[in-house]
Short mmCIF file of C-alpha atoms in Angstrom, two decimals:
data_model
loop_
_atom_site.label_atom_id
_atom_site.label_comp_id
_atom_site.label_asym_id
_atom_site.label_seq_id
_atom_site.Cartn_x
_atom_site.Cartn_y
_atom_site.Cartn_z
CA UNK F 377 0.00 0.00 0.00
CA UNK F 378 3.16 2.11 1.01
CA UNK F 379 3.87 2.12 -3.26
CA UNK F 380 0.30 2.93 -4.23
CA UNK F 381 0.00 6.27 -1.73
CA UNK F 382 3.83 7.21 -3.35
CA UNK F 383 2.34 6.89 -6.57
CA UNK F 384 -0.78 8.82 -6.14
CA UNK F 385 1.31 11.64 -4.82
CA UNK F 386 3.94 11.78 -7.38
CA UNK F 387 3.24 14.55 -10.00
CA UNK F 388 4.74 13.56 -13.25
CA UNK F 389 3.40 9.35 -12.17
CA UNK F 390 -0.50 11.15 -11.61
CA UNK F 391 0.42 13.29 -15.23
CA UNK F 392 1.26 10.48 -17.04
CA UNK F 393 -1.94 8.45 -15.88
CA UNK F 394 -4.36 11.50 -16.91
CA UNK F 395 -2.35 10.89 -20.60
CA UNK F 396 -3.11 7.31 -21.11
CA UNK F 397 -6.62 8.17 -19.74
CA UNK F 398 -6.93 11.20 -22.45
CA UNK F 399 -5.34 8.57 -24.94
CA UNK F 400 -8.04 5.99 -24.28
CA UNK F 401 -10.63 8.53 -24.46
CA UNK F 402 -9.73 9.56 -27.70
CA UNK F 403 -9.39 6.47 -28.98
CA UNK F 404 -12.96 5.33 -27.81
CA UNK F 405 -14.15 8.50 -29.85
CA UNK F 406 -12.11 8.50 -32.73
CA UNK F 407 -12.58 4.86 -34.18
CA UNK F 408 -16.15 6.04 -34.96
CA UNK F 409 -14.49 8.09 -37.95
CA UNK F 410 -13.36 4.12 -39.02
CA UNK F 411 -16.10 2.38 -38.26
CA UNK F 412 -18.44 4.69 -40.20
CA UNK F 413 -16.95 3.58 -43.13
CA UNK F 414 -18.94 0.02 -42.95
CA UNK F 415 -21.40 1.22 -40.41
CA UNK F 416 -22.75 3.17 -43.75
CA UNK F 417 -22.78 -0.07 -45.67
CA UNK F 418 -24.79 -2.20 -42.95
CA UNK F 419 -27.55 0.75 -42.54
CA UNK F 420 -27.73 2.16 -46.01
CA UNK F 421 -26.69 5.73 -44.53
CA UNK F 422 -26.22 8.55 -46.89
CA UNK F 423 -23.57 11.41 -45.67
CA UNK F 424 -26.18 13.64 -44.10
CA UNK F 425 -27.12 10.39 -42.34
CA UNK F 426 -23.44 9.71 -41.27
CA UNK F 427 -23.29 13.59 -40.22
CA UNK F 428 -25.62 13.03 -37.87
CA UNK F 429 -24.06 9.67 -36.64
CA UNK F 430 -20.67 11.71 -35.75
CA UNK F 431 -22.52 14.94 -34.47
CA UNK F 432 -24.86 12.83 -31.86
CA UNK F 433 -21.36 12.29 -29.82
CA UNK F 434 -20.75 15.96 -29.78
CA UNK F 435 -23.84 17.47 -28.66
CA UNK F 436 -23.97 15.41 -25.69
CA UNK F 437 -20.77 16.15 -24.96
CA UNK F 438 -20.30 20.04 -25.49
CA UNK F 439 -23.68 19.93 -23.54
CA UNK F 440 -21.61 18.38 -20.50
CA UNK F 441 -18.75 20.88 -20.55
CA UNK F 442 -19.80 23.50 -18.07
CA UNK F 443 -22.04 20.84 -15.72
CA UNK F 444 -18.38 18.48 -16.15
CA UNK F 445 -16.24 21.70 -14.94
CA UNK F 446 -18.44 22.97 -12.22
CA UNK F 447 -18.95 19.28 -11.03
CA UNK F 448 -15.33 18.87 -10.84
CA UNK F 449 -14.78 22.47 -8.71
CA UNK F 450 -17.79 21.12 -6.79
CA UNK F 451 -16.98 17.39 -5.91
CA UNK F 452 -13.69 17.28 -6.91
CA UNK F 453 -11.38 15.84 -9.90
CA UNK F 454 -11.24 11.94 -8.45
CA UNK F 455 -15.32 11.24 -8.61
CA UNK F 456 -15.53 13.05 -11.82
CA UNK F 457 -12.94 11.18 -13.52
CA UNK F 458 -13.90 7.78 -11.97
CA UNK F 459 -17.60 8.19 -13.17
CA UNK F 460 -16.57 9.67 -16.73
CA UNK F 461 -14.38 6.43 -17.43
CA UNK F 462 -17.09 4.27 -16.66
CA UNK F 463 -19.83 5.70 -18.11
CA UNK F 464 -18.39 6.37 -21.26
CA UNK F 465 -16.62 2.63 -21.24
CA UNK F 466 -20.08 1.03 -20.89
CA UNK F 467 -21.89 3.18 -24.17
CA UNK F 468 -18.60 2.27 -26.02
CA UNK F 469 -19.58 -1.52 -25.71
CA UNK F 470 -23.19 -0.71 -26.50
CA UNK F 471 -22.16 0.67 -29.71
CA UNK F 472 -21.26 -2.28 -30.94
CA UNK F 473 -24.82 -3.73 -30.02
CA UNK F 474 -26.58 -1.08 -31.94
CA UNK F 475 -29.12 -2.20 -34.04
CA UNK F 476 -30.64 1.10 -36.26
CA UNK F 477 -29.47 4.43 -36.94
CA UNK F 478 -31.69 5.32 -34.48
CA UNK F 479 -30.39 3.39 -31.67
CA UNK F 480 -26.29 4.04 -32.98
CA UNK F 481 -27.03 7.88 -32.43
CA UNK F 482 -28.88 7.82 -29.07
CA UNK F 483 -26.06 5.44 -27.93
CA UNK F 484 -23.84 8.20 -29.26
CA UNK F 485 -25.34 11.00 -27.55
CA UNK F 486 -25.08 9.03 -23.94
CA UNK F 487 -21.51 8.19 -24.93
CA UNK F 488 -20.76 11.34 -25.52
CA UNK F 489 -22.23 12.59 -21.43
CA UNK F 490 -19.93 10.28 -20.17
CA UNK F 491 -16.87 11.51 -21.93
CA UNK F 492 -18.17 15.15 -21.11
CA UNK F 493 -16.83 15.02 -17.72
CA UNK F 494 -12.88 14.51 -18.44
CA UNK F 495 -11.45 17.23 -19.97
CA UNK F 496 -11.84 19.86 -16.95
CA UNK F 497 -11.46 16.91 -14.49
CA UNK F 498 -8.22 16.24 -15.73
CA UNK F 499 -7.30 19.50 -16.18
CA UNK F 500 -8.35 20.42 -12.55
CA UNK F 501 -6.37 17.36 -11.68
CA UNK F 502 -2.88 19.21 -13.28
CA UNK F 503 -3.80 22.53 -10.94
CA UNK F 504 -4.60 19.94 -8.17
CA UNK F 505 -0.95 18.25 -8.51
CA UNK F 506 1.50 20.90 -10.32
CA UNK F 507 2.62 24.43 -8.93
CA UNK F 508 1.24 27.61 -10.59
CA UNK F 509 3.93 28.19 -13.13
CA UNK F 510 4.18 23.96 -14.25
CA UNK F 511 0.51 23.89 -14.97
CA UNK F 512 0.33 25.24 -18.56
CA UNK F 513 3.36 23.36 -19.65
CA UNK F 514 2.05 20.02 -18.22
CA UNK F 515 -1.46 21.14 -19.78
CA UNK F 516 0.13 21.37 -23.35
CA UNK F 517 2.30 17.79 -22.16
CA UNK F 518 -1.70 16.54 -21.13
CA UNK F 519 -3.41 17.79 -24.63
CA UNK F 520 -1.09 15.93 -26.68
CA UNK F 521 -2.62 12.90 -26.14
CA UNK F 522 -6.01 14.00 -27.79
CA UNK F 523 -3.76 13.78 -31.03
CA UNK F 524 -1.85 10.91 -30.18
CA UNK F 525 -5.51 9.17 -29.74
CA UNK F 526 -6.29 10.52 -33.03
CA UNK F 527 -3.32 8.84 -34.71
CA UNK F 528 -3.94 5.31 -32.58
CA UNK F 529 -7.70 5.23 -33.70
CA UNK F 530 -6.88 4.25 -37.35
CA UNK F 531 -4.48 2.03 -36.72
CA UNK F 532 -6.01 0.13 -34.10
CA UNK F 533 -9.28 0.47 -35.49
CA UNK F 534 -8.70 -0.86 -39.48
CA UNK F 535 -6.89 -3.68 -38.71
CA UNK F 536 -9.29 -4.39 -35.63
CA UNK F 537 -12.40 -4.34 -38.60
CA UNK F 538 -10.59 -6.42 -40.66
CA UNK F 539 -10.05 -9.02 -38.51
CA UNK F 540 -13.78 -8.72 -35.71
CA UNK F 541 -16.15 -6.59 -37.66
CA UNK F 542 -16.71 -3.13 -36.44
CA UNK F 543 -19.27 -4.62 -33.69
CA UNK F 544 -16.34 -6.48 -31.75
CA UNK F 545 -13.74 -3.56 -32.45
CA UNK F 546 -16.28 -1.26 -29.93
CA UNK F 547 -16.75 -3.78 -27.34
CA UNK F 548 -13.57 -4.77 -27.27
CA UNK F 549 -11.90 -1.49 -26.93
CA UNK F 550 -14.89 -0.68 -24.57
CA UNK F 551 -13.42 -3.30 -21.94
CA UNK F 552 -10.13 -1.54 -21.92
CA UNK F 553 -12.49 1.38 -19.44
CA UNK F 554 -11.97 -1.69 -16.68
CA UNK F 555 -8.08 -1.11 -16.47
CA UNK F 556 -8.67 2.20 -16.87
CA UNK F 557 -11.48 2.56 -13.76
CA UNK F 558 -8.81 0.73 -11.47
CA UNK F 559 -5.66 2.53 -12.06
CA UNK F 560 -7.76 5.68 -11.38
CA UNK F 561 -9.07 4.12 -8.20
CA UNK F 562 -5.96 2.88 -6.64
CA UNK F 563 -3.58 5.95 -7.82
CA UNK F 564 -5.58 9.31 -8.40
CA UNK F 565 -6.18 10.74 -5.13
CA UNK F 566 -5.24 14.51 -4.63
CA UNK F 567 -4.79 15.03 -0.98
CA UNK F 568 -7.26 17.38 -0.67
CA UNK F 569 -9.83 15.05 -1.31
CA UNK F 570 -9.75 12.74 0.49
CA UNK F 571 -12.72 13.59 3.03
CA UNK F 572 -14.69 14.18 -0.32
CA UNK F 573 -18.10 15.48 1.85
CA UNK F 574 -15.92 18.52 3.33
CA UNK F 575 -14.34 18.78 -0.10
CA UNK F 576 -17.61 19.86 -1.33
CA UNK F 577 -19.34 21.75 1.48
CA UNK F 578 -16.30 24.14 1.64
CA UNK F 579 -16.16 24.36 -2.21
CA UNK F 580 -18.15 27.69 -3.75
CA UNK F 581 -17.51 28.09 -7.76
CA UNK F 582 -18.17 31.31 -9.06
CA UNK F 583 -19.67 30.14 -12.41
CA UNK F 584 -21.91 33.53 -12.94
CA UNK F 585 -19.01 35.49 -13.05
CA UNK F 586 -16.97 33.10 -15.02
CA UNK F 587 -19.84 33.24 -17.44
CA UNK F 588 -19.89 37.11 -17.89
CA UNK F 589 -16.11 37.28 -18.38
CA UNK F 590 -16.24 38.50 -22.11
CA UNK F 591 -12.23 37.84 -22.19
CA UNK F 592 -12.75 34.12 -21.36
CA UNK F 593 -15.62 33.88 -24.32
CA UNK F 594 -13.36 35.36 -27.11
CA UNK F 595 -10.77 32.67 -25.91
CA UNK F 596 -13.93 29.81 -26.16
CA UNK F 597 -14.95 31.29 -29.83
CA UNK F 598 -11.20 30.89 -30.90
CA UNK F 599 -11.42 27.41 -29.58
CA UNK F 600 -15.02 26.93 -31.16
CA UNK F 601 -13.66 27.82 -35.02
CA UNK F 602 -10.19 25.85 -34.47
CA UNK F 603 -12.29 23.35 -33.57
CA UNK F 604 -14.69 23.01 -36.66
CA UNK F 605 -11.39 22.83 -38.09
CA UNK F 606 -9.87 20.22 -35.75
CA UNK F 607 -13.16 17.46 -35.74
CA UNK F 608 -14.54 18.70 -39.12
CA UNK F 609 -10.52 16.60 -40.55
CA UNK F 610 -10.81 14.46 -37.94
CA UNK F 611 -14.43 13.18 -38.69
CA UNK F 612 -14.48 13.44 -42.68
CA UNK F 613 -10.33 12.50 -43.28
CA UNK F 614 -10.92 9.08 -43.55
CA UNK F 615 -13.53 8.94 -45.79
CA UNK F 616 -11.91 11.84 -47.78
CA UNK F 617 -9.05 9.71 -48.37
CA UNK F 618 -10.75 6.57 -49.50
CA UNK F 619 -13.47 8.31 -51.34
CA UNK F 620 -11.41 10.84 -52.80
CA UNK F 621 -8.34 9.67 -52.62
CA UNK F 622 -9.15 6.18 -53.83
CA UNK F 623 -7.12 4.43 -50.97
CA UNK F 624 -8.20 0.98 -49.45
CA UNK F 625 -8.36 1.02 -45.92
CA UNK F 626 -5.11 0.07 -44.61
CA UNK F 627 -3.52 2.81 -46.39
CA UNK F 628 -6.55 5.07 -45.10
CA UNK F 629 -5.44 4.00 -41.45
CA UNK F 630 -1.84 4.90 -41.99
CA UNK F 631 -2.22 7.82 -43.82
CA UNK F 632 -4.68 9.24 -41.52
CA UNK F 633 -2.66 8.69 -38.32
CA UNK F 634 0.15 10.17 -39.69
CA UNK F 635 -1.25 14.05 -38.80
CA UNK F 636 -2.10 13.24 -35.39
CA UNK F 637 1.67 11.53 -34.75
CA UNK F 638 2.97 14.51 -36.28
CA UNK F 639 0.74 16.85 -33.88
CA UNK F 640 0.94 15.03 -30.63
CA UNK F 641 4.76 15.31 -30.88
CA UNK F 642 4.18 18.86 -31.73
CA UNK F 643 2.31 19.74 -29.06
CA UNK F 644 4.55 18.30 -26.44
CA UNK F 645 7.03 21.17 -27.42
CA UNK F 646 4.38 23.25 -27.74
CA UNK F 647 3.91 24.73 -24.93
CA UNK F 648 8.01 25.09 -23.98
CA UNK F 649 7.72 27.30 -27.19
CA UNK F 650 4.28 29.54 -25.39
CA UNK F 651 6.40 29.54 -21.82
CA UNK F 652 9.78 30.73 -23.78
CA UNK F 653 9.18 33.20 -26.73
CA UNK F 654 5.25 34.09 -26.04
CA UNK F 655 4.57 35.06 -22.81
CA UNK F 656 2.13 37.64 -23.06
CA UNK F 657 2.20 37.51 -26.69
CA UNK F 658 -0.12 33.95 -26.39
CA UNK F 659 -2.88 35.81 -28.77
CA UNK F 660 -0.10 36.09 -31.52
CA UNK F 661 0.90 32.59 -31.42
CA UNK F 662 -2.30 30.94 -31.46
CA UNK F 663 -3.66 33.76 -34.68
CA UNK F 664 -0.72 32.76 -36.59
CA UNK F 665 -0.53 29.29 -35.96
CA UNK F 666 -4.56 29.45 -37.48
CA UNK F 667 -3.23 31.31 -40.41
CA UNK F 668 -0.61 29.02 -41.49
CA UNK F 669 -3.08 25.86 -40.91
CA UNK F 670 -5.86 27.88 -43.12
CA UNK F 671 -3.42 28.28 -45.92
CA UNK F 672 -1.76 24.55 -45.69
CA UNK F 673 -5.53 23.02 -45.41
CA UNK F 674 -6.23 25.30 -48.76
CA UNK F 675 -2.98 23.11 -50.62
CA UNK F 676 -4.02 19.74 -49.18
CA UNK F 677 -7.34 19.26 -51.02
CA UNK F 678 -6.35 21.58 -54.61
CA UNK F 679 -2.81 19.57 -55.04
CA UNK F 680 -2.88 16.80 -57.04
CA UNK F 681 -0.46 14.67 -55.78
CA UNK F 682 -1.37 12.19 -52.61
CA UNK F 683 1.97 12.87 -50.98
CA UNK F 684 1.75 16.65 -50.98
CA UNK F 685 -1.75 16.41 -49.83
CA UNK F 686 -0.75 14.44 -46.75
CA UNK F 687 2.12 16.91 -46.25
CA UNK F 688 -0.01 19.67 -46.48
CA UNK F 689 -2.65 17.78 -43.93
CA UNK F 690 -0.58 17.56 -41.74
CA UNK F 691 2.00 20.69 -41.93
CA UNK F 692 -2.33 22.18 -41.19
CA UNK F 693 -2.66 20.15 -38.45
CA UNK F 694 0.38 20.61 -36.73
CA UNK F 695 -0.11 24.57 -36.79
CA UNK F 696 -3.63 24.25 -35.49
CA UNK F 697 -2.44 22.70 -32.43
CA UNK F 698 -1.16 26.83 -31.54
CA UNK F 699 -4.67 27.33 -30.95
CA UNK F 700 -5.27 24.20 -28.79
CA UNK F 701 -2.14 25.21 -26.72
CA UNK F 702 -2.99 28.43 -26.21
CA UNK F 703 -6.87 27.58 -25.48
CA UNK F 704 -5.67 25.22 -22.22
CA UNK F 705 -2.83 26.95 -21.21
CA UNK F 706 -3.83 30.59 -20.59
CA UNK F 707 -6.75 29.56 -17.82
CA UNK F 708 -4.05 28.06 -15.79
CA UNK F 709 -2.56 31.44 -15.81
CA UNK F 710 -5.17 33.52 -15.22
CA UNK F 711 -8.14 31.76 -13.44
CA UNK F 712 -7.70 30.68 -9.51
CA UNK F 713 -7.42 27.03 -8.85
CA UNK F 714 -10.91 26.59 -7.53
CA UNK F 715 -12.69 27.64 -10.68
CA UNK F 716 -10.26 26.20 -13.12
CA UNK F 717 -12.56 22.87 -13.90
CA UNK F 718 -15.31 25.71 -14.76
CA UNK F 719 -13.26 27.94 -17.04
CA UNK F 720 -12.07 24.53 -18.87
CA UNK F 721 -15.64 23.96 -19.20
CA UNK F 722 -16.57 27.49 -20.67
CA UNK F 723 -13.67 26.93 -23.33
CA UNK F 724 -14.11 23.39 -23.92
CA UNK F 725 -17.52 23.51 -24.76
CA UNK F 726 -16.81 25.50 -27.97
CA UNK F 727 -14.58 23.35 -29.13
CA UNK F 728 -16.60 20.19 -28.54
CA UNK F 729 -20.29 22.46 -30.15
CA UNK F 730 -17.60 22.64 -33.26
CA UNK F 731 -17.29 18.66 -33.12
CA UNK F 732 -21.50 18.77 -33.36
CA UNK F 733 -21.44 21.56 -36.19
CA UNK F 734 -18.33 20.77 -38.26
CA UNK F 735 -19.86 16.87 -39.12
CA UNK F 736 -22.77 18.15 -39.38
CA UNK F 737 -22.26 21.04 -41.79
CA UNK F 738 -19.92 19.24 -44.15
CA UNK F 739 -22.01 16.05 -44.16
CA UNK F 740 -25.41 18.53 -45.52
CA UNK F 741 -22.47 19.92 -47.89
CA UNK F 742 -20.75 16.88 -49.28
CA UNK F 743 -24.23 15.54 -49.97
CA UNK F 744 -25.86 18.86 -51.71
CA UNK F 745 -22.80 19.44 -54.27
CA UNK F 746 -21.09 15.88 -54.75
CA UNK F 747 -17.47 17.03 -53.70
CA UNK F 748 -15.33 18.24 -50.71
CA UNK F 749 -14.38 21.17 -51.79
CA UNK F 750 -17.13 23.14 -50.03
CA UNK F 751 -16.65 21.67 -46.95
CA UNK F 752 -12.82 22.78 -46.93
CA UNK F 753 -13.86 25.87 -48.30
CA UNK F 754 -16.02 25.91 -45.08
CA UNK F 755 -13.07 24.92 -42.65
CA UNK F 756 -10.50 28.00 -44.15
CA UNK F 757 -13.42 30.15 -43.21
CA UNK F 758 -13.56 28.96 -39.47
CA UNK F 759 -9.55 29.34 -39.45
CA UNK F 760 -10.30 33.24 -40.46
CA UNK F 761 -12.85 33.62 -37.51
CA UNK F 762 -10.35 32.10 -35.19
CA UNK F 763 -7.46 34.27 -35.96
CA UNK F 764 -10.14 37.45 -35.33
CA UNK F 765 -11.16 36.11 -32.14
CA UNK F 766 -7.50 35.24 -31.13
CA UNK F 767 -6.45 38.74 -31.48
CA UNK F 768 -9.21 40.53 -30.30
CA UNK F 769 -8.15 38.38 -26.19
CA UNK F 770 -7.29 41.53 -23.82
CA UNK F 771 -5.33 39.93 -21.31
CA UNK F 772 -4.77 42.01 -18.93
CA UNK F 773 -9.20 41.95 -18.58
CA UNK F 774 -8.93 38.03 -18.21
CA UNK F 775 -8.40 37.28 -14.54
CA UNK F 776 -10.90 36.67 -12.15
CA UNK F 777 -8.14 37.19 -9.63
CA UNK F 778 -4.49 35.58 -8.71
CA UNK F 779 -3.82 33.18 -6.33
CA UNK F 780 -1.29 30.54 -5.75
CA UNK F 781 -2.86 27.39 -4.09
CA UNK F 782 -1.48 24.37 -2.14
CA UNK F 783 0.75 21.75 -4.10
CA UNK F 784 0.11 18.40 -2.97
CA UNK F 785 3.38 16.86 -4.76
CA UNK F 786 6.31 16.99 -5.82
#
């Protein structure tokens, strides 16, 4: 028991468990974008149909943002963590009993509340573990998993298809929720909540004036358009690539994790590049990170050539990620610890209503003019809406106040 309490008090141990709990989760979501491939087959979907398959997930979960964050201020990171891994574990089994459209995007939506909960719990958990001036660069260490997970879905998930059927890829990868439950169980547990009934009673979050703080909106609306971008490849690359692209889909499944490898290793040295060259300049890095990605995004569906277009993808992707830094790592600088679960909330949600839009939008578009075209055409928009929002952030209006909190390890 002596190893299990050092563990669960050792910083960079607890960091590396919220990772391969952020990995899992983003696999869970991500093989979707695989499995719709044949899921269309078996239930005659058309792209609008398939839109509305990948947006079902979304909704639920952008709905669950704020409720996640100010649940995780309220009872603390552990319990919302615990109960997000479960939940969303169970509804990834069930997808692979659905038996209609119907039932695949109701199964979606309640996956999609379970998941809801783990972004500001695990975010609160880096502010519950790491000293003020670690946090943002162990957020930016924390957020590249979202792209590692986008790189492992593919790979896992094509051969997986191959080999069970899409049914038995969900509830197999559904049953990996189990491990996950237990490590969290034995090894999460921040100090300072432990007696989790005072833990909440002393606990206020001051969500109404979180929610009037215009600064902390023009940071969620940057988030929300580098978002469409971010789930509106994510969702549609796949099929772009075998539809489009004419590959089968093993080459689909490399190709496609290639831009999330690329990104995830990006984003780890992200965030030493905010803390060195852009502090207080974080508005400039994430505008022009959105501008390059716009303009790469642009080459990767007019070129030609399959090998450009992936460089291009993922040269797009890679500067995107600015955005997703900068999103996650300025409310660790500016927001006290209590109400950080609730500002992650705020900002999260945009990006996860893009992930319900983005689908959405360039399913209704695919379908009305043949092509994808529009729908990139659509995406280079969003990138010009989140470069306006990125530069119209007044810092110095942000904070709600300072305050450096307890650090329960070391």
């Amino acid at each position: 028991m002596g190893r299990f309490a050092g563990r669960s008090q050792n910083k960079h141990f607890i960091l590396w468990l919220l990772f391969i709990g952020y990995l899992v989760d983003y696999l869970d979501r991500m093989v979707m974008s695989v499995a719709v491939v044949y899921i269309k087959e078996d239930f005659q979907l058309d792209p609008a149909a398939v839109g509305a398959i990948l947006s079902s997930f979304f909704i639920s979960y952008a709905i669950m943002q704020i409720p996640g964050g100010w649940l995780t201020d309220k009872l603390g990171s552990r319990k919302v963590l615990i109960w997000s891994i479960i939940i969303w574990s169970v509804f990834t089994v069930f997808t692979g009993l659905a038996w209609s459209l119907t039932s695949l995007i109701v199964i979606r939506f309640l996956f999609g509340i379970g998941q809801g909960g783990y972004p500001a719990a695990s975010q609160k958990g880096i502010a519950d573990y790491y000293p003020l001036k670690e946090r943002p660069r162990a957020s930016a260490f924390l957020m590249s998993s979202n792209y590692f997970g986008m790189a492992l879905a593919p790979l896992i998930a094509a051969p997986m298809i191959l080999w069970l059927g899409w049914r038995n890829m969900f509830v197999v990868i559904g049953l990996l929720g189990v491990l996950l439950t237990i490590a969290f169980w034995v090894y999460f547990k921040p100090q300072n909540q432990l007696d989790s009934s005072s833990f909440a009673k002393k606990n206020s979050v001051p969500l109404k004036e979180l929610l009037a703080n215009t600064e902390l909106w023009k940071i969620t609306v940057m988030w929300f358009a580098a978002g469409i971008v971010n789930w509106g490849l994510a969702s549609w690359i796949p099929s772009y690539l075998m539809e489009a692209r004419g590959m089968d889909i093993m080459s689909m499944g490399f190709f496609a994790a290639l831009p999330g490898i690329s990104t995830g290793i990006a984003m780890v040295f992200s965030g030493w590049l905010l803390d060195r060259y852009f502090v207080n300049r974080e508005k400039y890095y994430a505008a022009f990170g959105m501008l390059i990605s716009g303009i790469f995004l642009y080459l990767m569906f007019t070129t030609t050539s399959i090998p450009l277009a992936m460089l291009y993808l993922n040269i797009c992707m890679v500067f995107k990620s600015f955005a997703f830094t900068v999103a996650f790592a300025l409310p660790h600088k500016l927001m006290p610890k209590k109400s950080i679960g609730s500002a992650m909330g705020i900002i999260n949600m945009g990006a996860q209503a893009a992930g319900f839009v983005s689908p959405l939008v360039m399913g209704f578009m695919i379908s009305f003019t043949g092509s994808y075209n529009a729908a990139f055409w659509f995406l280079i928009v969003c990138c010009l809406i989140s470069i306006i929002a990125a530069i119209s952030i007044k810092k110095s209006e942000i904070s709600v106040q300072t305050d450096e909190t307890e650090v329960l390890a070391q």
